[in-house]
mmCIF file of C-alpha atoms in Angstrom:
data_model
loop_
_atom_site.group_PDB
_atom_site.id
_atom_site.type_symbol
_atom_site.label_atom_id
_atom_site.label_comp_id
_atom_site.label_asym_id
_atom_site.label_seq_id
_atom_site.Cartn_x
_atom_site.Cartn_y
_atom_site.Cartn_z
ATOM 1 C CA ARG A 1 30.513 8.620 -23.998
ATOM 2 C CA LEU A 2 29.662 9.083 -28.012
ATOM 3 C CA TYR A 3 32.581 10.915 -30.087
ATOM 4 C CA THR A 4 35.173 11.135 -27.490
ATOM 5 C CA ASP A 5 37.552 10.160 -30.708
ATOM 6 C CA GLY A 6 36.102 13.440 -32.201
ATOM 7 C CA CYS A 7 34.611 11.281 -35.296
ATOM 8 C CA PHE A 8 31.217 11.469 -36.188
ATOM 9 C CA ALA A 9 29.417 9.389 -38.541
ATOM 10 C CA THR A 10 29.846 11.443 -41.519
ATOM 11 C CA PRO A 11 31.705 10.671 -44.751
ATOM 12 C CA ASP A 12 34.554 13.119 -43.620
ATOM 13 C CA GLY A 13 34.063 12.282 -39.897
ATOM 14 C CA ARG A 14 33.328 16.010 -38.920
ATOM 15 C CA ALA A 15 30.203 16.908 -37.433
ATOM 16 C CA ARG A 16 27.136 18.831 -39.271
ATOM 17 C CA PHE A 17 25.664 21.679 -37.569
ATOM 18 C CA ALA A 18 21.841 22.599 -38.941
ATOM 19 C CA ALA A 19 21.086 26.268 -38.945
ATOM 20 C CA VAL A 20 16.875 25.854 -38.813
ATOM 21 C CA ARG A 21 14.857 29.095 -39.205
ATOM 22 C CA TRP A 22 12.234 29.613 -36.297
ATOM 23 C CA ALA A 23 8.977 28.451 -37.040
ATOM 24 C CA PRO A 24 6.048 29.232 -34.775
ATOM 25 C CA VAL A 25 3.941 26.449 -33.140
ATOM 26 C CA ALA A 26 1.842 23.742 -35.182
ATOM 27 C CA GLU A 27 -1.348 25.102 -33.361
ATOM 28 C CA GLU A 28 -1.842 28.472 -32.531
ATOM 29 C CA ARG A 29 -4.358 29.374 -30.004
ATOM 30 C CA VAL A 30 -7.486 30.532 -31.179
ATOM 31 C CA SER A 31 -10.798 31.660 -29.249
ATOM 32 C CA GLN A 32 -12.342 28.305 -29.097
ATOM 33 C CA PHE A 33 -9.303 26.628 -27.492
ATOM 34 C CA PRO A 34 -7.527 29.758 -25.648
ATOM 35 C CA PHE A 35 -5.133 27.770 -23.401
ATOM 36 C CA SER A 36 -1.659 26.664 -24.257
ATOM 37 C CA LEU A 37 -0.858 23.514 -22.719
ATOM 38 C CA THR A 38 2.616 22.434 -22.089
ATOM 39 C CA THR A 39 3.569 18.731 -21.028
ATOM 40 C CA GLY A 40 6.876 18.104 -19.235
ATOM 41 C CA ARG A 41 8.493 16.049 -16.770
ATOM 42 C CA LEU A 42 7.791 15.496 -12.879
ATOM 43 C CA ARG A 43 10.504 16.215 -10.859
ATOM 44 C CA ASP A 44 10.741 12.396 -9.452
ATOM 45 C CA GLN A 45 9.728 10.509 -12.650
ATOM 46 C CA TRP A 46 11.237 9.838 -15.834
ATOM 47 C CA HIS A 47 9.763 9.417 -19.383
ATOM 48 C CA GLY A 48 6.793 6.898 -19.453
ATOM 49 C CA MET A 49 7.694 5.780 -16.143
ATOM 50 C CA THR A 50 8.132 2.058 -16.994
ATOM 51 C CA ARG A 51 10.712 1.928 -14.062
ATOM 52 C CA THR A 52 9.993 4.992 -11.947
ATOM 53 C CA GLY A 53 6.325 4.130 -12.289
ATOM 54 C CA ASN A 54 6.812 0.935 -10.290
ATOM 55 C CA ALA A 55 8.220 2.987 -7.323
ATOM 56 C CA GLY A 56 5.623 4.075 -5.126
ATOM 57 C CA ARG A 57 7.495 6.645 -3.145
ATOM 58 C CA LEU A 58 8.408 8.534 -6.060
ATOM 59 C CA PHE A 59 4.661 9.725 -6.199
ATOM 60 C CA ALA A 60 4.864 11.418 -2.871
ATOM 61 C CA HIS A 61 5.993 14.830 -4.267
ATOM 62 C CA SER A 62 3.183 14.554 -6.982
ATOM 63 C CA PRO A 63 0.939 12.059 -5.860
ATOM 64 C CA GLU A 64 -1.925 12.345 -8.519
ATOM 65 C CA PRO A 65 -2.554 13.449 -12.147
ATOM 66 C CA CYS A 66 -3.853 17.049 -12.119
ATOM 67 C CA VAL A 67 -3.946 20.043 -14.807
ATOM 68 C CA GLN A 68 -2.077 23.020 -13.302
ATOM 69 C CA LEU A 69 -3.241 26.560 -14.010
ATOM 70 C CA HIS A 70 -2.788 30.298 -13.111
ATOM 71 C CA PRO A 71 -4.626 31.042 -9.931
ATOM 72 C CA GLN A 72 -6.433 34.000 -11.588
ATOM 73 C CA ASP A 73 -7.772 31.416 -14.524
ATOM 74 C CA LEU A 74 -8.933 29.250 -11.765
ATOM 75 C CA GLN A 75 -10.822 32.019 -10.219
ATOM 76 C CA ARG A 76 -12.082 33.248 -13.598
ATOM 77 C CA LEU A 77 -13.391 29.778 -14.115
ATOM 78 C CA GLY A 78 -14.888 29.440 -10.974
ATOM 79 C CA LEU A 79 -12.820 26.594 -9.779
ATOM 80 C CA LYS A 80 -11.098 25.528 -6.593
ATOM 81 C CA ASP A 81 -7.711 23.340 -6.007
ATOM 82 C CA GLY A 82 -9.059 19.841 -6.393
ATOM 83 C CA GLU A 83 -12.074 20.386 -8.224
ATOM 84 C CA LEU A 84 -12.561 18.745 -11.680
ATOM 85 C CA ALA A 85 -12.293 20.579 -15.159
ATOM 86 C CA GLN A 86 -12.242 19.006 -18.682
ATOM 87 C CA VAL A 87 -9.266 19.755 -21.030
ATOM 88 C CA ARG A 88 -10.061 19.233 -24.509
ATOM 89 C CA SER A 89 -8.236 19.701 -27.621
ATOM 90 C CA LYS A 90 -9.464 18.836 -31.287
ATOM 91 C CA ARG A 91 -8.201 15.599 -30.971
ATOM 92 C CA GLY A 92 -9.759 14.178 -27.786
ATOM 93 C CA GLY A 93 -10.286 15.135 -24.004
ATOM 94 C CA LEU A 94 -9.440 14.452 -20.446
ATOM 95 C CA VAL A 95 -10.806 15.180 -17.233
ATOM 96 C CA LEU A 96 -8.657 16.317 -14.686
ATOM 97 C CA PRO A 97 -8.528 17.682 -11.169
ATOM 98 C CA VAL A 98 -7.129 21.087 -11.136
ATOM 99 C CA GLN A 99 -3.976 22.890 -9.041
ATOM 100 C CA ALA A 100 -3.369 26.441 -8.765
ATOM 101 C CA SER A 101 0.541 27.145 -9.740
ATOM 102 C CA GLU A 102 2.175 30.506 -9.756
ATOM 103 C CA GLN A 103 4.999 29.028 -11.908
ATOM 104 C CA LEU A 104 2.324 29.401 -14.983
ATOM 105 C CA ALA A 105 1.404 32.409 -16.801
ATOM 106 C CA PRO A 106 -2.342 33.274 -17.365
ATOM 107 C CA LEU A 107 -3.808 31.255 -20.211
ATOM 108 C CA GLN A 108 -1.260 28.442 -19.755
ATOM 109 C CA ALA A 109 -1.687 24.860 -18.686
ATOM 110 C CA PHE A 110 0.654 22.040 -17.726
ATOM 111 C CA ILE A 111 -0.124 18.491 -17.324
ATOM 112 C CA ALA A 112 2.762 16.010 -16.682
ATOM 113 C CA MET A 113 3.890 13.684 -19.623
ATOM 114 C CA HIS A 114 3.938 10.657 -17.709
ATOM 115 C CA TRP A 115 0.340 10.196 -17.078
ATOM 116 C CA GLY A 116 -0.386 7.691 -19.833
ATOM 117 C CA PRO A 117 -3.495 5.287 -20.295
ATOM 118 C CA GLU A 118 -2.033 3.015 -17.345
ATOM 119 C CA VAL A 119 -2.700 5.727 -14.795
ATOM 120 C CA LEU A 120 -5.268 8.026 -16.427
ATOM 121 C CA SER A 121 -8.523 7.713 -18.220
ATOM 122 C CA GLY A 122 -9.354 9.291 -21.519
ATOM 123 C CA ARG A 123 -11.026 9.562 -24.830
ATOM 124 C CA ASP A 124 -10.226 10.707 -28.168
ATOM 125 C CA ALA A 125 -12.741 12.840 -30.228
ATOM 126 C CA GLN A 126 -15.052 9.791 -31.551
ATOM 127 C CA GLY A 127 -15.167 8.511 -27.985
ATOM 128 C CA GLN A 128 -12.740 5.805 -27.961
ATOM 129 C CA PRO A 129 -10.543 5.218 -24.972
ATOM 130 C CA GLY A 130 -7.588 7.428 -25.352
ATOM 131 C CA LEU A 131 -3.669 7.385 -24.769
ATOM 132 C CA GLY A 132 -4.042 9.400 -21.673
ATOM 133 C CA VAL A 133 -2.373 13.012 -21.981
ATOM 134 C CA ASN A 134 -1.594 12.144 -25.485
ATOM 135 C CA VAL A 135 -5.095 12.378 -26.515
ATOM 136 C CA LEU A 136 -4.407 15.884 -26.076
ATOM 137 C CA THR A 137 -1.290 16.327 -28.160
ATOM 138 C CA THR A 138 -0.602 16.813 -31.797
ATOM 139 C CA SER A 139 0.947 14.619 -34.331
ATOM 140 C CA SER A 140 3.068 17.460 -35.753
ATOM 141 C CA TYR A 141 6.653 16.985 -35.708
ATOM 142 C CA CYS A 142 10.290 18.632 -36.792
ATOM 143 C CA PRO A 143 10.880 17.962 -40.408
ATOM 144 C CA ASN A 144 14.604 17.855 -39.616
ATOM 145 C CA SER A 145 15.054 16.091 -36.277
ATOM 146 C CA ARG A 146 11.878 14.165 -36.624
ATOM 147 C CA GLN A 147 11.170 15.493 -32.734
ATOM 148 C CA PRO A 148 7.401 15.308 -32.206
ATOM 149 C CA GLU A 149 5.696 18.709 -30.903
ATOM 150 C CA LEU A 150 4.410 17.358 -27.759
ATOM 151 C CA LYS A 151 5.378 20.508 -25.654
ATOM 152 C CA HIS A 152 2.345 22.807 -27.164
ATOM 153 C CA ALA A 153 -1.231 22.305 -27.981
ATOM 154 C CA ALA A 154 -4.251 24.892 -27.784
ATOM 155 C CA VAL A 155 -6.932 23.655 -25.405
ATOM 156 C CA GLN A 156 -10.003 24.832 -23.996
ATOM 157 C CA ILE A 157 -10.838 24.296 -20.145
ATOM 158 C CA THR A 158 -14.071 23.864 -18.681
ATOM 159 C CA PRO A 159 -15.777 23.205 -14.992
ATOM 160 C CA VAL A 160 -17.092 19.665 -14.777
ATOM 161 C CA ALA A 161 -20.473 19.948 -12.848
ATOM 162 C CA THR A 162 -20.693 18.082 -9.816
ATOM 163 C CA ALA A 163 -24.151 17.914 -9.285
ATOM 164 C CA GLY A 164 -25.465 14.494 -9.891
ATOM 165 C CA ARG A 165 -22.125 13.320 -10.400
ATOM 166 C CA TRP A 166 -21.404 9.878 -8.754
ATOM 167 C CA SER A 167 -17.870 9.505 -7.590
ATOM 168 C CA LEU A 168 -15.311 6.580 -5.997
ATOM 169 C CA ILE A 169 -12.254 7.163 -3.992
ATOM 170 C CA ALA A 170 -10.667 4.203 -2.742
ATOM 171 C CA MET A 171 -6.927 3.550 -1.092
ATOM 172 C CA ALA A 172 -5.357 0.314 0.539
ATOM 173 C CA TRP A 173 -1.905 -1.038 1.622
ATOM 174 C CA LEU A 174 -1.880 -4.238 -0.054
ATOM 175 C CA PRO A 175 1.001 -7.202 0.262
ATOM 176 C CA HIS A 176 4.145 -6.779 -2.118
ATOM 177 C CA ASP A 177 3.543 -9.827 -4.008
ATOM 178 C CA ARG A 178 -0.479 -8.624 -4.846
ATOM 179 C CA VAL A 179 0.228 -4.999 -5.475
ATOM 180 C CA TRP A 180 1.520 -4.808 -9.180
ATOM 181 C CA GLN A 181 -0.825 -7.661 -10.020
ATOM 182 C CA ALA A 182 -3.978 -5.834 -8.433
ATOM 183 C CA ARG A 183 -2.820 -2.411 -10.164
ATOM 184 C CA ARG A 184 -2.803 -4.512 -13.928
ATOM 185 C CA ALA A 185 -6.301 -5.857 -12.911
ATOM 186 C CA LEU A 186 -7.774 -2.229 -11.867
ATOM 187 C CA GLN A 187 -5.978 -0.423 -14.915
ATOM 188 C CA GLN A 188 -8.847 -2.587 -17.201
ATOM 189 C CA HIS A 189 -11.698 -0.755 -15.370
ATOM 190 C CA LEU A 190 -10.220 2.924 -15.622
ATOM 191 C CA THR A 191 -12.176 3.334 -19.416
ATOM 192 C CA PRO A 192 -15.733 3.464 -18.437
ATOM 193 C CA PHE A 193 -15.461 6.437 -16.342
ATOM 194 C CA ASP A 194 -15.219 10.114 -17.442
ATOM 195 C CA PHE A 195 -12.363 10.490 -14.949
ATOM 196 C CA ALA A 196 -10.197 7.851 -13.446
ATOM 197 C CA SER A 197 -6.800 7.629 -11.870
ATOM 198 C CA LEU A 198 -4.621 4.849 -10.182
ATOM 199 C CA VAL A 199 -1.426 5.478 -8.776
ATOM 200 C CA PRO A 200 0.636 3.438 -6.559
ATOM 201 C CA PHE A 201 1.944 5.189 -3.074
ATOM 202 C CA ALA A 202 4.585 3.881 -0.669
ATOM 203 C CA ASP A 203 5.526 4.173 3.195
ATOM 204 C CA PRO A 204 7.001 7.426 3.198
ATOM 205 C CA SER A 205 9.122 6.399 6.356
ATOM 206 C CA ALA A 206 10.745 3.474 4.764
ATOM 207 C CA GLU A 207 14.655 3.529 4.328
ATOM 208 C CA LEU A 208 15.922 4.031 0.601
ATOM 209 C CA THR A 209 17.711 0.852 0.825
ATOM 210 C CA ASP A 210 14.576 -1.189 1.325
ATOM 211 C CA GLN A 211 13.963 -2.974 -1.929
ATOM 212 C CA ALA A 212 10.439 -3.955 -1.009
ATOM 213 C CA PRO A 213 8.784 -0.981 0.950
ATOM 214 C CA ARG A 214 5.341 -1.077 1.926
ATOM 215 C CA THR A 215 3.090 -0.238 -1.091
ATOM 216 C CA GLY A 216 -0.465 0.447 -1.897
ATOM 217 C CA LEU A 217 -2.732 1.718 -4.492
ATOM 218 C CA LEU A 218 -5.109 4.750 -4.526
ATOM 219 C CA LEU A 219 -7.891 4.586 -7.025
ATOM 220 C CA ARG A 220 -10.273 7.847 -8.265
ATOM 221 C CA ALA A 221 -13.222 7.819 -10.375
ATOM 222 C CA THR A 222 -16.091 9.827 -11.221
ATOM 223 C CA SER A 223 -18.911 9.413 -13.853
ATOM 224 C CA THR A 224 -22.474 10.686 -14.877
ATOM 225 C CA LYS A 225 -24.059 7.399 -13.222
ATOM 226 C CA ALA A 226 -22.776 5.065 -10.574
ATOM 227 C CA CYS A 227 -21.025 1.812 -11.772
ATOM 228 C CA SER A 228 -22.586 -1.261 -11.487
ATOM 229 C CA PRO A 229 -22.407 -3.168 -8.250
ATOM 230 C CA ALA A 230 -20.664 -6.072 -9.600
ATOM 231 C CA LEU A 231 -17.613 -3.754 -10.745
ATOM 232 C CA GLN A 232 -17.659 -1.985 -7.287
ATOM 233 C CA GLN A 233 -17.571 -5.430 -5.674
ATOM 234 C CA GLN A 234 -14.773 -6.480 -8.111
ATOM 235 C CA MET A 235 -12.597 -3.199 -7.365
ATOM 236 C CA LEU A 236 -13.048 -3.671 -3.684
ATOM 237 C CA GLY A 237 -11.708 -7.383 -4.044
ATOM 238 C CA LEU A 238 -8.857 -6.379 -5.761
ATOM 239 C CA LEU A 239 -7.951 -3.828 -2.829
ATOM 240 C CA GLY A 240 -8.437 -6.417 -0.305
ATOM 241 C CA LEU A 241 -11.582 -4.453 0.940
ATOM 242 C CA ASP A 242 -14.206 -7.472 0.859
ATOM 243 C CA THR A 243 -12.955 -9.378 3.747
ATOM 244 C CA PRO A 244 -15.605 -10.071 6.765
ATOM 245 C CA ASP A 245 -13.446 -7.698 8.916
ATOM 246 C CA THR A 246 -14.149 -4.805 6.791
ATOM 247 C CA LEU A 247 -16.558 -2.331 8.438
ATOM 248 C CA ARG A 248 -19.383 -1.434 5.518
ATOM 249 C CA TYR A 249 -22.087 0.942 5.091
ATOM 250 C CA GLN A 250 -24.253 1.029 1.979
ATOM 251 C CA ASP A 251 -27.270 2.778 0.924
ATOM 252 C CA SER A 252 -27.931 1.153 -2.669
ATOM 253 C CA GLU A 253 -30.944 3.440 -3.074
ATOM 254 C CA ARG A 254 -28.813 6.564 -2.855
ATOM 255 C CA GLU A 255 -25.893 4.987 -4.391
ATOM 256 C CA GLN A 256 -23.691 5.275 -1.001
ATOM 257 C CA LEU A 257 -21.085 3.207 0.086
ATOM 258 C CA ARG A 258 -18.362 3.353 2.716
ATOM 259 C CA ALA A 259 -15.830 0.432 3.445
ATOM 260 C CA LEU A 260 -12.923 0.491 5.742
ATOM 261 C CA LEU A 261 -10.515 -2.158 6.544
ATOM 262 C CA LEU A 262 -8.245 -1.485 9.965
ATOM 263 C CA SER A 263 -5.761 -3.168 11.802
ATOM 264 C CA PRO A 264 -6.608 -5.664 14.595
ATOM 265 C CA PRO A 265 -6.557 -3.363 18.193
ATOM 266 C CA ASP A 266 -3.404 -3.192 20.329
ATOM 267 C CA ALA A 267 -3.714 -3.888 23.914
ATOM 268 C CA GLN A 268 -4.945 -0.197 24.413
ATOM 269 C CA GLY A 269 -7.766 -0.963 21.649
ATOM 270 C CA LEU A 270 -5.913 1.460 19.256
ATOM 271 C CA ARG A 271 -6.240 0.445 15.693
ATOM 272 C CA ALA A 272 -4.876 1.970 12.149
ATOM 273 C CA LEU A 273 -6.515 2.471 9.140
ATOM 274 C CA GLN A 274 -5.306 -0.244 6.194
ATOM 275 C CA GLY A 275 -7.567 0.507 3.450
ATOM 276 C CA PHE A 276 -10.999 2.294 2.621
ATOM 277 C CA ALA A 277 -13.499 3.068 -0.135
ATOM 278 C CA VAL A 278 -15.839 5.800 -0.350
ATOM 279 C CA ALA A 279 -18.816 5.972 -2.687
ATOM 280 C CA GLY A 280 -21.456 8.691 -3.748
ATOM 281 C CA ASP A 281 -20.765 11.069 -0.637
ATOM 282 C CA THR A 282 -16.758 11.176 -0.977
ATOM 283 C CA ARG A 283 -16.085 14.226 1.747
ATOM 284 C CA SER A 284 -14.474 11.887 4.286
ATOM 285 C CA ALA A 285 -12.068 10.627 1.884
ATOM 286 C CA ARG A 286 -9.330 13.437 2.267
ATOM 287 C CA TRP A 287 -9.037 12.706 5.858
ATOM 288 C CA LEU A 288 -9.217 9.066 5.606
ATOM 289 C CA GLN A 289 -6.213 9.316 3.100
ATOM 290 C CA ASP A 290 -4.218 11.577 5.442
ATOM 291 C CA LEU A 291 -4.969 8.863 8.512
ATOM 292 C CA LEU A 292 -4.000 5.690 6.066
ATOM 293 C CA ALA A 293 -0.667 7.619 4.971
ATOM 294 C CA GLN A 294 0.570 8.634 8.700
ATOM 295 C CA GLY A 295 -0.409 5.225 10.182
ATOM 296 C CA GLN A 296 -2.199 6.930 12.968
ATOM 297 C CA GLN A 297 -3.575 4.649 15.716
ATOM 298 C CA LEU A 298 -6.953 5.626 17.149
ATOM 299 C CA ASN A 299 -9.968 3.955 19.309
ATOM 300 C CA TRP A 300 -12.616 5.504 17.466
ATOM 301 C CA PRO A 301 -15.870 3.283 17.592
ATOM 302 C CA ALA A 302 -17.166 2.344 14.048
ATOM 303 C CA ARG A 303 -19.692 4.961 13.733
ATOM 304 C CA GLN A 304 -16.825 7.607 13.855
ATOM 305 C CA TRP A 305 -14.804 5.699 11.067
ATOM 306 C CA LEU A 306 -17.748 5.360 9.026
ATOM 307 C CA GLN A 307 -18.758 8.962 9.338
ATOM 308 C CA ALA A 308 -19.336 11.015 6.179
ATOM 309 C CA SER A 309 -17.864 14.593 6.994
ATOM 310 C CA SER A 310 -15.535 16.972 5.330
ATOM 311 C CA THR A 311 -13.631 17.082 8.772
ATOM 312 C CA PRO A 312 -12.467 14.136 10.872
ATOM 313 C CA PRO A 313 -13.451 13.282 14.380
ATOM 314 C CA GLN A 314 -11.374 14.782 17.223
ATOM 315 C CA GLY A 315 -7.938 13.326 17.588
ATOM 316 C CA SER A 316 -6.328 13.145 14.151
ATOM 317 C CA ALA A 317 -4.220 15.457 12.447
ATOM 318 C CA PRO A 318 -3.722 16.315 8.807
ATOM 319 C CA VAL A 319 -0.371 15.567 7.084
ATOM 320 C CA SER A 320 2.014 18.337 5.532
ATOM 321 C CA ARG A 321 3.186 17.858 2.198
ATOM 322 C CA GLN A 322 6.083 16.085 1.580
ATOM 323 C CA VAL A 323 8.913 18.023 0.029
ATOM 324 C CA CYS A 324 12.415 15.730 0.247
ATOM 325 C CA SER A 325 11.344 12.201 -1.056
ATOM 326 C CA CYS A 326 14.602 10.607 -0.130
ATOM 327 C CA LEU A 327 14.351 11.486 3.624
ATOM 328 C CA ASN A 328 10.644 12.016 3.865
ATOM 329 C CA VAL A 329 11.188 15.606 5.077
ATOM 330 C CA ARG A 330 7.670 17.466 4.938
ATOM 331 C CA GLU A 331 6.892 21.131 4.541
ATOM 332 C CA ASP A 332 5.663 21.911 8.191
ATOM 333 C CA ALA A 333 8.812 20.351 9.468
ATOM 334 C CA ILE A 334 10.952 22.918 6.969
ATOM 335 C CA THR A 335 8.918 25.891 7.670
ATOM 336 C CA ALA A 336 9.361 25.495 11.350
ATOM 337 C CA CYS A 337 12.961 25.053 10.921
ATOM 338 C CA LEU A 338 13.199 28.301 8.606
ATOM 339 C CA GLN A 339 11.359 30.282 11.218
ATOM 340 C CA ALA A 340 13.970 30.156 13.401
ATOM 341 C CA GLN A 341 16.956 30.202 11.071
ATOM 342 C CA PRO A 342 18.425 33.592 10.685
ATOM 343 C CA GLY A 343 21.017 34.753 7.685
ATOM 344 C CA ASN A 344 20.881 35.397 4.273
ATOM 345 C CA GLU A 345 19.012 32.746 1.703
ATOM 346 C CA ASN A 346 22.383 30.635 1.789
ATOM 347 C CA GLU A 347 23.024 30.501 4.813
ATOM 348 C CA ARG A 348 19.420 29.719 5.837
ATOM 349 C CA LEU A 349 19.556 26.910 3.166
ATOM 350 C CA SER A 350 22.741 25.430 4.542
ATOM 351 C CA GLY A 351 21.185 25.671 8.166
ATOM 352 C CA LEU A 352 18.206 24.050 7.053
ATOM 353 C CA GLN A 353 20.116 21.313 5.425
ATOM 354 C CA GLN A 354 22.503 20.553 8.291
ATOM 355 C CA ARG A 355 19.246 20.505 10.588
ATOM 356 C CA LEU A 356 16.665 18.475 8.460
ATOM 357 C CA GLN A 357 19.292 16.809 5.691
ATOM 358 C CA CYS A 358 16.673 17.725 3.248
ATOM 359 C CA GLY A 359 18.082 18.123 -0.308
ATOM 360 C CA THR A 360 21.404 16.255 0.729
ATOM 361 C CA ARG A 361 20.802 13.036 -1.066
ATOM 362 C CA CYS A 362 19.608 13.349 -4.814
ATOM 363 C CA GLY A 363 19.686 17.204 -4.704
ATOM 364 C CA SER A 364 16.272 17.264 -6.837
ATOM 365 C CA CYS A 365 14.134 19.053 -4.108
ATOM 366 C CA VAL A 366 16.765 22.118 -3.861
ATOM 367 C CA PRO A 367 14.865 24.316 -6.050
ATOM 368 C CA GLU A 368 11.710 23.875 -3.776
ATOM 369 C CA LEU A 369 13.827 24.131 -0.853
ATOM 370 C CA LYS A 370 15.273 27.818 -2.207
ATOM 371 C CA ARG A 371 11.655 28.757 -2.941
ATOM 372 C CA LEU A 372 10.668 27.839 0.613
ATOM 373 C CA VAL A 373 13.450 30.038 2.121
ATOM 374 C CA ARG A 374 12.495 32.960 0.060
ATOM 375 C CA GLN A 375 8.868 32.474 1.401
ATOM 376 C CA VAL A 376 9.237 32.006 5.035
ATOM 377 C CA PRO A 377 9.933 35.315 6.811
ATOM 378 C CA LEU A 378 13.328 35.835 8.768
ATOM 379 C CA PRO A 379 13.066 35.618 12.676
ATOM 380 C CA VAL A 380 12.321 38.488 14.280
#
């Protein structure tokens, strides 16, 4: 630790305190840019993610880039959770899915500082590939500390029309010795799209001591026109979805693609999803993503796996959101436990931790557990 001897790097060895006058933000909101954009850390990530960004399980709590807005702003903009919006400042723009958050005030927006160009596409004011979220932030800095003013920028937020837009969603488990090589190769293909994100994910049931948990990649991309068949095939190959065993449906005229890789059938004929890519009509991506994450084995015929629909065939169940990353404790289990847990807030939190062990390792999920304690009503 620095300065334990009480001696500072000044001529007399004494500390200097700076009495700095308050100053307004460098970029005030105006009618053209009415939202205050704040950037900051995610719970399970650190700075540029040079290390944490290579641990797929740390993405479980906040799995993909998004812009968070107050629910009133979403309603006013005519947007729903998961729909795309363009966030633009004087310096450039990003296209991102929106997410409602009661923790923000109206006319505030939040984007995590971690979403750099290796994770997220973006373009500057001249249309050149940008620096992820930093394409939005200002270059202003404190004249005393030289600290950049990354925590505030004035932005406009507008819905992105989905009509006539082409989208691709792909997700696959990959061998441990290939996943980061595939990630680096896929990163080179993010810039042509209006929106593209590429994040790792890992087996949530893996032990924390597992140095090489099962890991995969999740790719989302959208643009005004479909990417070339050659680029599609290249991305499928990097994700291991170009094998002879891959179930495949393609309609080139309508720019539709569905490709699914399943595990070999067991003695009962059950198979688990190992990877998928859907393009054009991506309605089935949500439940395919749940099936892949939970590893559920099913005996569906090929037509059911390949169907394009917003709801899955019978026999599958959605996966609840993960709250405790250390022990893979999900929100539905926490809610069920609290519904039977009497007492005041502290007693209910203590009982929850004793029964499910969530929040007893690193402790980063404790604030969220306290919020759920307040939300879930006491047992009658």
